[in-house]
Coordinates of C-alpha atoms in Angstrom, one line a residue:
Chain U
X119 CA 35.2 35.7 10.9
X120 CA 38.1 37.5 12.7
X121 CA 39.2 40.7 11.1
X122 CA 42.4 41.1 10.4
X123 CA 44.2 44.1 8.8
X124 CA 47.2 44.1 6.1
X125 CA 49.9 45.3 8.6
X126 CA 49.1 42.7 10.8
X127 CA 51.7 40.0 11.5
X128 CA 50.0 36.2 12.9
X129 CA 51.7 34.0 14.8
X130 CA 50.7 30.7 14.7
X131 CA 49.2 28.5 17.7
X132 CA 52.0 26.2 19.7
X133 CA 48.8 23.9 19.7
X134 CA 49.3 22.7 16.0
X135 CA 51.4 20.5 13.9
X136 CA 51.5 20.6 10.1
X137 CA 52.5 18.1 7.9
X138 CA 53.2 19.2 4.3
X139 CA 53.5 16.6 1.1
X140 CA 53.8 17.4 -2.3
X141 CA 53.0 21.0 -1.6
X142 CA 49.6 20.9 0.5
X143 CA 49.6 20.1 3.9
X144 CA 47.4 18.8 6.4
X145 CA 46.9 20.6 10.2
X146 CA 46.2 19.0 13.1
X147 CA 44.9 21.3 16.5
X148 CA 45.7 19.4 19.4
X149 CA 43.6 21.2 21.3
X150 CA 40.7 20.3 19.5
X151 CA 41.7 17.2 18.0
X152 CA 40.5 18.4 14.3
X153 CA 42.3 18.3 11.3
X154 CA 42.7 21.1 8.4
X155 CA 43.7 20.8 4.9
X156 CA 45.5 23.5 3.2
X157 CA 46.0 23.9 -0.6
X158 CA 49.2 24.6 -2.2
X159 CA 48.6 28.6 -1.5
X160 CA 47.2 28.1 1.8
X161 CA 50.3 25.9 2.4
X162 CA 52.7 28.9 1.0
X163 CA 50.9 31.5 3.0
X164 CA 51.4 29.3 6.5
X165 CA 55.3 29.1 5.2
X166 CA 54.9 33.0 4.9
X167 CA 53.4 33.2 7.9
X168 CA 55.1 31.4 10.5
X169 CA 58.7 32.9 9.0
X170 CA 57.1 36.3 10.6
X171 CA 56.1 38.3 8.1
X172 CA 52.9 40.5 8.2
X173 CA 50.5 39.8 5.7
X174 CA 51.4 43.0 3.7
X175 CA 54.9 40.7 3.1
X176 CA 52.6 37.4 2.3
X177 CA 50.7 39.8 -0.3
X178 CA 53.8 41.2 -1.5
X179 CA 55.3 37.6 -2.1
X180 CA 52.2 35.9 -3.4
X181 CA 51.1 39.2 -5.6
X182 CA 55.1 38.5 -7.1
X183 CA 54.5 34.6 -7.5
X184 CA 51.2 34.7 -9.2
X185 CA 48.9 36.7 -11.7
X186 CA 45.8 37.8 -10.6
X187 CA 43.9 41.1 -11.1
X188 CA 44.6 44.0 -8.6
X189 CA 43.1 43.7 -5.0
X190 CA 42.3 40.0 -5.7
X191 CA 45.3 38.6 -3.9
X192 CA 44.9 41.2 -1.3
X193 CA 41.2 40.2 -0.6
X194 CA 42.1 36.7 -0.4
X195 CA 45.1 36.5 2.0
X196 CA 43.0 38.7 4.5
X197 CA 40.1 36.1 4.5
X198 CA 42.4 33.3 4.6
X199 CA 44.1 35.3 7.4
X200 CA 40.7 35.3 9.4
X201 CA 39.6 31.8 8.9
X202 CA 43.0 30.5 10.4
X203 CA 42.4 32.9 13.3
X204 CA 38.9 32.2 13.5
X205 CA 40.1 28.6 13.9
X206 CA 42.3 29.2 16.7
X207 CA 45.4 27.9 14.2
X208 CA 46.7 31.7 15.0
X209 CA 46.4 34.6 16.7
X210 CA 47.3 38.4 15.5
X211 CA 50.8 38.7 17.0
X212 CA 51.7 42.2 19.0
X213 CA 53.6 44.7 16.9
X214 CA 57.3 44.3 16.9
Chain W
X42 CA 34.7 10.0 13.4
X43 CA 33.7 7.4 10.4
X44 CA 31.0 5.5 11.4
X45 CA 31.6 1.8 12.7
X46 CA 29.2 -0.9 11.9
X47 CA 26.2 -0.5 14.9
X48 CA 25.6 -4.0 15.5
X49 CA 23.0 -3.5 18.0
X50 CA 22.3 -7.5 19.2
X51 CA 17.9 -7.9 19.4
X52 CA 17.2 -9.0 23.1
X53 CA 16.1 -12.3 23.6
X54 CA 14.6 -14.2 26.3
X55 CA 17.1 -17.8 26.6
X56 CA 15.8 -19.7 29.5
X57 CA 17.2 -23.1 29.5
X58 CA 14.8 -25.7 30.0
X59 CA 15.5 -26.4 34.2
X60 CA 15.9 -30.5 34.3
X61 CA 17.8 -30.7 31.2
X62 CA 21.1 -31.4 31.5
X63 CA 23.5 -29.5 28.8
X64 CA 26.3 -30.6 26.9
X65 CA 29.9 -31.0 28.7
X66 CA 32.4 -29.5 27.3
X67 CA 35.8 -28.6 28.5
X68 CA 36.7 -25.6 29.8
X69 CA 39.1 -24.3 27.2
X70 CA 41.8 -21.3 27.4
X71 CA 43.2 -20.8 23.7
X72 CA 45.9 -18.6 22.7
X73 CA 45.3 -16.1 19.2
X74 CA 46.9 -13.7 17.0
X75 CA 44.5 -10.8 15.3
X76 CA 46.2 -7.3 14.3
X77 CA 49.8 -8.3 15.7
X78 CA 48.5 -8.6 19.4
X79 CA 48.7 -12.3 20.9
X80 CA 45.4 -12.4 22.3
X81 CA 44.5 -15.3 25.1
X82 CA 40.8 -15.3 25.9
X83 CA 39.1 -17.7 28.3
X84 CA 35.6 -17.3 25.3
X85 CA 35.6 -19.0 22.3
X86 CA 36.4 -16.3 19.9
X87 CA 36.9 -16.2 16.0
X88 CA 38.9 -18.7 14.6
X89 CA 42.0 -17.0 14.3
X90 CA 45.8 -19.1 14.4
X91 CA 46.8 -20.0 17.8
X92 CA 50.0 -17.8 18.0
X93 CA 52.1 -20.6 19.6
X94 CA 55.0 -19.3 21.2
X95 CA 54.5 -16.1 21.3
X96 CA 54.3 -13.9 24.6
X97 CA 50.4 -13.2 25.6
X98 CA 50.0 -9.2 24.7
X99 CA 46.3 -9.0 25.8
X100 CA 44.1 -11.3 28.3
X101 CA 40.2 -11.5 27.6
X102 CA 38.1 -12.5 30.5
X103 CA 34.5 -13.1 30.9
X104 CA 32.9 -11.4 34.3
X105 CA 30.2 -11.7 36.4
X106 CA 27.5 -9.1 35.8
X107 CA 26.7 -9.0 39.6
X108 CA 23.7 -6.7 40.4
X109 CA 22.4 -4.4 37.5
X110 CA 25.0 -2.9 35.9
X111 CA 24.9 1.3 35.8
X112 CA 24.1 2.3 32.4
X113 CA 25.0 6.2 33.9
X114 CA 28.6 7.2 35.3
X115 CA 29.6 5.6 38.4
X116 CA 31.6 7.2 41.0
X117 CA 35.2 7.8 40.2
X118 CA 34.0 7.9 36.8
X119 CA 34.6 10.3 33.9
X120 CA 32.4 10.4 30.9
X121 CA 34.9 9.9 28.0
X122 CA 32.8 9.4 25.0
X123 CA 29.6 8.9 23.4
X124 CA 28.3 7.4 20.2
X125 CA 26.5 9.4 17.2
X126 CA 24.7 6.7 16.9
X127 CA 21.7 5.3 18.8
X128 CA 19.4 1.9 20.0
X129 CA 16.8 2.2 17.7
X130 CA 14.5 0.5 20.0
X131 CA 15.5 2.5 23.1
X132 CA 17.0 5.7 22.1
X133 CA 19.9 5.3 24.1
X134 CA 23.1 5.9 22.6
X135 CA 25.1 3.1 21.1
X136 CA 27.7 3.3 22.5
X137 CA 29.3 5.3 26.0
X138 CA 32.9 5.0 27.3
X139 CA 33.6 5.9 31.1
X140 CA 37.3 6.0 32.4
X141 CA 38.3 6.3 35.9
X142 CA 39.7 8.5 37.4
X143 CA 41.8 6.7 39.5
X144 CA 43.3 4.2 37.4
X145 CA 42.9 5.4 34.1
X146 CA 40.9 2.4 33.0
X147 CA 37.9 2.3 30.6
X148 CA 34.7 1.0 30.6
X149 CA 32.7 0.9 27.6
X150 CA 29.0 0.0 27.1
X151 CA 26.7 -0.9 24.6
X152 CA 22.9 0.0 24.4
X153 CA 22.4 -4.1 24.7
X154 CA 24.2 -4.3 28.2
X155 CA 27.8 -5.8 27.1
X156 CA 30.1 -4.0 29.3
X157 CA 34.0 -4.0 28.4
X158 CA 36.6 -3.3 31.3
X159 CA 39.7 -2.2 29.9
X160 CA 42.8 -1.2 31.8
X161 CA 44.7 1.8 31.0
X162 CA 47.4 0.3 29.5
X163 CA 45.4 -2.1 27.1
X164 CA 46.4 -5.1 28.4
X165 CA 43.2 -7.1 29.9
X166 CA 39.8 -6.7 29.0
X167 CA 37.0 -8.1 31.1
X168 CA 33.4 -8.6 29.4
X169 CA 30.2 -8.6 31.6
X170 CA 26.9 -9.2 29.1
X171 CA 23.4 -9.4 30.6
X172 CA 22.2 -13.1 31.0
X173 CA 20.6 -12.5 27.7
X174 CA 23.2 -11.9 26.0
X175 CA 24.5 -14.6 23.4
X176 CA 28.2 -15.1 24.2
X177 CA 29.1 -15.1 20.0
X178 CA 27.9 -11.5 20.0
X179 CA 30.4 -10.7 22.7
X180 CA 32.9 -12.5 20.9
X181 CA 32.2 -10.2 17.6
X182 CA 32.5 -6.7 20.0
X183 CA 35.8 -8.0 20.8
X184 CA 37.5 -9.1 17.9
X185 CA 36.1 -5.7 16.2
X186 CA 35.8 -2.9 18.1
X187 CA 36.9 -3.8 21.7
X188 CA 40.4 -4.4 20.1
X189 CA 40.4 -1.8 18.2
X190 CA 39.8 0.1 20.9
X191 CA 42.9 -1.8 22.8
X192 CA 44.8 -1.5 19.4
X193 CA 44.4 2.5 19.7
X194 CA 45.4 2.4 23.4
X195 CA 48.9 0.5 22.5
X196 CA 49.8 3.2 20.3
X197 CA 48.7 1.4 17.3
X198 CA 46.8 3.5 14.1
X199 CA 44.3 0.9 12.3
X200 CA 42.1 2.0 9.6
X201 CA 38.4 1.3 9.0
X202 CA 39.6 -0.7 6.5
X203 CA 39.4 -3.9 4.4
X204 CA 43.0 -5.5 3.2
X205 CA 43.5 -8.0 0.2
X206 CA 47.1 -9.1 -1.0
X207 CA 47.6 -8.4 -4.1
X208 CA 51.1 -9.5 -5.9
X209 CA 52.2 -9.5 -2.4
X210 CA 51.4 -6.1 -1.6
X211 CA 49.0 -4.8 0.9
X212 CA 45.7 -3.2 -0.8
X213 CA 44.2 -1.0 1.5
X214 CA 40.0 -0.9 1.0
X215 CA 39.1 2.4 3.0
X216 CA 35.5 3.5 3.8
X217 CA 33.0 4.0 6.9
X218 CA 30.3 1.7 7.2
X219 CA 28.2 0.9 4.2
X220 CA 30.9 1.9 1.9
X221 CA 31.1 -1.5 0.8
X222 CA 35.1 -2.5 1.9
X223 CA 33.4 -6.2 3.6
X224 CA 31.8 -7.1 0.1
X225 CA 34.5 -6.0 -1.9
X226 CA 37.1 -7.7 0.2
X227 CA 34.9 -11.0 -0.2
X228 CA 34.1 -10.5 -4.3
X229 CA 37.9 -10.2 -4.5
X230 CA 38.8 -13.8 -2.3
X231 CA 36.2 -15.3 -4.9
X232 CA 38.8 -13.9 -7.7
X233 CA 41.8 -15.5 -6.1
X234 CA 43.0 -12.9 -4.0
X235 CA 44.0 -13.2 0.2
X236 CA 42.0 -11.4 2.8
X237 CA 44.8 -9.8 4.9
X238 CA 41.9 -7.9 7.2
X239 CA 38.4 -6.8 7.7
X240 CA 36.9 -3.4 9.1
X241 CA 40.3 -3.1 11.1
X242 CA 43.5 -2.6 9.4
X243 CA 46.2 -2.4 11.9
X244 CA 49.3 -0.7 10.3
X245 CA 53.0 -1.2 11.7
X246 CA 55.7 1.1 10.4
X247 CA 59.6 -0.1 10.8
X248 CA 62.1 1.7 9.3
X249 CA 59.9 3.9 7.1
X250 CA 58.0 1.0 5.9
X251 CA 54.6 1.1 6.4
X252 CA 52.8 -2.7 6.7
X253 CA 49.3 -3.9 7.3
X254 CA 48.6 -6.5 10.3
X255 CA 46.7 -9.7 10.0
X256 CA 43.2 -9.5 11.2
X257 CA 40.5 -11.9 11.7
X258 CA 40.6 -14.5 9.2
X259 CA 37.0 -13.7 8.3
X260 CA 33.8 -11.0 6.8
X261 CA 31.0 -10.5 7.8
X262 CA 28.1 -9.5 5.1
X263 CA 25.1 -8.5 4.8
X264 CA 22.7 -10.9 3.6
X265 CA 22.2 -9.6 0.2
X266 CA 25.9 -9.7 -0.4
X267 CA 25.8 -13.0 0.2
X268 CA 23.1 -13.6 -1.7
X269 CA 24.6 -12.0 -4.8
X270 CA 28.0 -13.7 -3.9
X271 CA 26.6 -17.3 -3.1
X272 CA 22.9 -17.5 -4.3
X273 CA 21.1 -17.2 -1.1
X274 CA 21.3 -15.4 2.2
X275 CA 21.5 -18.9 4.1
X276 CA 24.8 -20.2 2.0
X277 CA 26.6 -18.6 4.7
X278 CA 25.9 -19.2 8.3
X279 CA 25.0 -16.0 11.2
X280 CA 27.3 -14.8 13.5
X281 CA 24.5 -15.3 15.8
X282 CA 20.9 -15.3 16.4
X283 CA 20.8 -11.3 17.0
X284 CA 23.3 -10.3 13.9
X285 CA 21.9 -10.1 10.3
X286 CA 25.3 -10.7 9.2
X287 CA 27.3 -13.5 7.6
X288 CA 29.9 -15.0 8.6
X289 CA 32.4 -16.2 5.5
X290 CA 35.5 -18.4 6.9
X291 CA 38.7 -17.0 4.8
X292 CA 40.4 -20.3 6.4
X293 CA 37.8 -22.6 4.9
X294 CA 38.0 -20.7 1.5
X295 CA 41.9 -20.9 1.6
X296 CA 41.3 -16.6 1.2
X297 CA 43.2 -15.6 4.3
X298 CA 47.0 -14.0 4.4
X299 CA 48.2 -14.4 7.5
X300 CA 51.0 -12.3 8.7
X301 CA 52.1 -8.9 8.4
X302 CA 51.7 -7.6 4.4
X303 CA 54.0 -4.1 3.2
X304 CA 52.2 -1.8 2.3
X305 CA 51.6 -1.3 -2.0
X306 CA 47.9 1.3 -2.1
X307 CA 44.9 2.7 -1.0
X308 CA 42.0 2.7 -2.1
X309 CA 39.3 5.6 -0.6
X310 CA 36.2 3.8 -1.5
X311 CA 33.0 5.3 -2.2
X312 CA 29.2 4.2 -3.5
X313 CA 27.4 7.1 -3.5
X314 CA 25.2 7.2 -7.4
X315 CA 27.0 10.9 -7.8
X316 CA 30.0 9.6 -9.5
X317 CA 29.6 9.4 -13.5
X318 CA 30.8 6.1 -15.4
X319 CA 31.0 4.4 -11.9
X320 CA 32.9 2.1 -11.7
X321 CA 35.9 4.1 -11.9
X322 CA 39.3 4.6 -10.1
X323 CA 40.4 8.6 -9.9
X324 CA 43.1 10.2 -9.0
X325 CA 43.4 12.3 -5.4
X326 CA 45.2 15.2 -4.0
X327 CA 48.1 14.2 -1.0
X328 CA 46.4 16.8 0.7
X329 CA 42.9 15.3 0.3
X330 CA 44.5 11.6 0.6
X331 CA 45.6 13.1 3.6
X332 CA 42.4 14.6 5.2
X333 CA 40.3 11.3 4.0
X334 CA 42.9 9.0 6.0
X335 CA 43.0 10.6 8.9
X336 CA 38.7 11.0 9.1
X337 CA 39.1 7.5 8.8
X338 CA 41.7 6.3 11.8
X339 CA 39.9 4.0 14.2
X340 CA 39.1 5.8 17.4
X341 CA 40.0 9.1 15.6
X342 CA 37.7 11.0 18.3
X343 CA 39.0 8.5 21.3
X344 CA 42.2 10.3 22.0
X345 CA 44.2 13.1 21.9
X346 CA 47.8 14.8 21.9
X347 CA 50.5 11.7 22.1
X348 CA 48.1 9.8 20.2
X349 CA 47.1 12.0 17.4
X350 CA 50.9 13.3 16.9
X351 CA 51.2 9.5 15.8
X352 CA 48.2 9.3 13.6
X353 CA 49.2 12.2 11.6
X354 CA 52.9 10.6 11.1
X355 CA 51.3 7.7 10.1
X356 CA 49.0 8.6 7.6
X357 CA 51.4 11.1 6.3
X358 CA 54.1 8.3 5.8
X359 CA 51.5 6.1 3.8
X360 CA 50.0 9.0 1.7
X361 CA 54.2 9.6 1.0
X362 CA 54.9 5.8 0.7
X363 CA 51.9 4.7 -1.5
X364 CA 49.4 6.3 -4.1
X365 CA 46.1 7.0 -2.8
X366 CA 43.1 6.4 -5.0
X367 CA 39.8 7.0 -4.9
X368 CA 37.4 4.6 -6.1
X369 CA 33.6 4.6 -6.7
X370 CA 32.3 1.2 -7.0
X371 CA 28.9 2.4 -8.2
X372 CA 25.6 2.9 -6.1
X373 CA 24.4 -0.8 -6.7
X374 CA 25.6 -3.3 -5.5
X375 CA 25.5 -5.9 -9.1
X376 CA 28.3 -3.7 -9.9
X377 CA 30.3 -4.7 -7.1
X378 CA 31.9 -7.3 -9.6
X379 CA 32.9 -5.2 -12.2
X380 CA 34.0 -3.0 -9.8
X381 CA 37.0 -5.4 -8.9
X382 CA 38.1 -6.0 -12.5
X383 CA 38.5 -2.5 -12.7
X384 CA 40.4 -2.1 -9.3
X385 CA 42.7 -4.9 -10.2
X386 CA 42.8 -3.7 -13.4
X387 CA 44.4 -0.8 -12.1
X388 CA 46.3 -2.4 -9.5
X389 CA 48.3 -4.1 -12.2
X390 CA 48.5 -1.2 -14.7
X391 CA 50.3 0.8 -11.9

């Protein structure tokens, strides 16, 4: 898994589509040739993502959206945050 | 990539007897229609509707297999793709495609010897079997996955799918293999219903409506399908001497819809004994409708980029333009009948 950090911004590969319907979406990696399905969140945090905010932002956003206990949302955007880069769907972007 | 049926032909010895004269018959060039691609083939192949009229999109020739053919990659070659599956008898894989790298062409092989020559545009195909090899089971690699294959390279997504016509709508019958789309496809033309397609559906999109293409007006079954459909294995006759299968004639049975069909559901089929209360139709996520298609496009590992843009557009147009369904038709196969008054049951409540 890649480790990522909460200040980190991603920037997703220019080797994917996405298709979204009804709120998930599905990913294809043209470099690879295989498909990923996101969930409605995973689909919200790719929005979040590839508008450019860090992942402190997609926390901030989701933690405002939804009730979960503390850290939870936190925890979950990191590892989500990993397995897309550990996917090669994105890469941590350089600081602005 | 789901699987495809590995109809692996048994070798047989077929010496003719050497002062015995054969037969005449005429040399024969016959024009046909299967998925929307006017086929003209100089081998008897199934008996699909002469497409009269139309312009010729493929030509099927039969070569000679001069010297032993390489089962390895020849010069000039790239290896392209192989199988998961293998020859039982000789551990080879199933299936190997070669492309050169000259003229883009493909070559695909089968463990038995059959050899298709494909250009790169899918326009010809040229066969080449072994002298062993009964002509009937090259006629069954090309109307299924040879043209599938040719489908693919014209920019056209098919399915590993069954289609019936039902109320004039197009009811897709998605599932790899032994999922059961053949039998269910045939239990349904017993009810009344049209087979539009079997194993390959062939979808066309104009104007955001999505359509399914005629296939090959028949199924082939297994023997204890045909068994439980008909009362014995032999009430249908074999493909040929080296394929199990049945072959039931949609023609014959006034079961086949020719043409092209819009569009109306999809059903994900699925047998395994997991699902409670089988048979039973549940609902599915786009997203999962979404993933399920697309691990079941024909070819899905054959090509790339261009290709696989178009596949996702495609199955993400049907998954918008239809509901998706999945249904579990129960892990035996005496169900298989109930199975279809429940999917038409739902087909009509919907």
């Amino acid at each position: 898994m890649t480790a990522v950090s909460i200040d980190d911004r991603l920037a997703p590969s220019d080797q994917v589509v996405i298709r979204e319907l009804a709120g998930e979406s599905v990913i294809l990696d043209l470099k690879s040739g295989v498909y990923f399905g996101l969930n409605g969140i995973g689909t919200h945090v790719w929005t979040l993502v590839a508008q450019g905010g860090s992942l402190r932002d997609v926390n901030a956003a989701l933690g405002a959206e939804f009730d979960a206990p503390a850290g939870v949302i936190e925890r979950e955007v990191l590892r989500f945050a990993g397995e897309l880069c550990a996917h090669g769907l994105c890469r941590v972007a350089e600081p602005r | 990539m789901a699987d495809h049926d590995p109809k692996v032909p048994a070798t047989t010895s077929r010496k003719a007897d050497a002062n015995a004269k054969k037969p005449f018959e005429a040399p024969r060039l016959t024009v046909y229609g299967d998925y929307g691609l006017t086929l003209e083939s100089d081998l008897p192949l199934r008996a699909a509707a002469p497409a009269a009229g139309r312009p010729i999109d493929v030509t099927f020739t039969m070569e000679p297999l001069t010297g032993s053919a390489p089962g390895t990659r020849s010069p000039g070659e790239a290896f392209w793709y192989q199988s998961d599956w293998v020859d039982d008898r000789s551990g080879a894989p199933g299936l190997v495609i070669y492309r050169s790298l000259h003229t883009g062409a493909f070559r695909i092989r089968y463990s038995d010897g059959v050899e298709f020559l494909i250009d790169a545009d899918g326009r010809h195909i040229a066969g080449r079997a072994p002298s062993d090899a009964s002509l009937a089971d090259v006629a069954c690699y090309v109307t299924g996955p040879v043209l599938g294959f040719v489908l693919r390279l014209r920019g056209v997504i098919a399915l590993h799918a069954s289609a019936v016509e039902v109320a004039g709508r197009a009811i897709l019958l998605v599932g790899d293999a032994r999922a059961g789309k053949s039998t269910t496809a045939a239990v349904l033309a017993t009810m009344g219903c049209k087979v539009i397609t079997e194993d390959i559906a062939a979808l066309s999109i104009e104007q955001e409506t999505v359509s399914v293409r005629e296939g090959c007006p028949e199924i082939a079954l297994r023997p204890d399908a045909v068994a439980q459909l008909f009362g014995s294995a032999e009430a249908l006759p074999r493909f040929s001497d080296t394929w199990e299968k049945r072959r039931l004639d949609l023609t014959e049975m006034g079961a086949f819809s020719s043409g092209t069909v819009r569009l109306g559901g999809v059903y994900m089929l699925t047998n395994t004994d997991s699902v409670p209360n089988a048979p039973c139709i549940t609902a599915l996520s786009t997203g999962g409708a979404m993933v399920e298609l697309l691990a079941n496009v024909y070819g899905n590992r054959l090509f790339h980029d261009e290709l696989r843009m178009r596949e996702l557009d495609t199955v993400h147009r049907v998954v918008r333009s239809v509901p998706v369904r999945v249904a579990a038709t129960g892990a035996e196969q005496r169900l298989i009948g109930r199975f279809c008054e429940v999917l038409l049951d739902d087909l009509h409540r919907a």
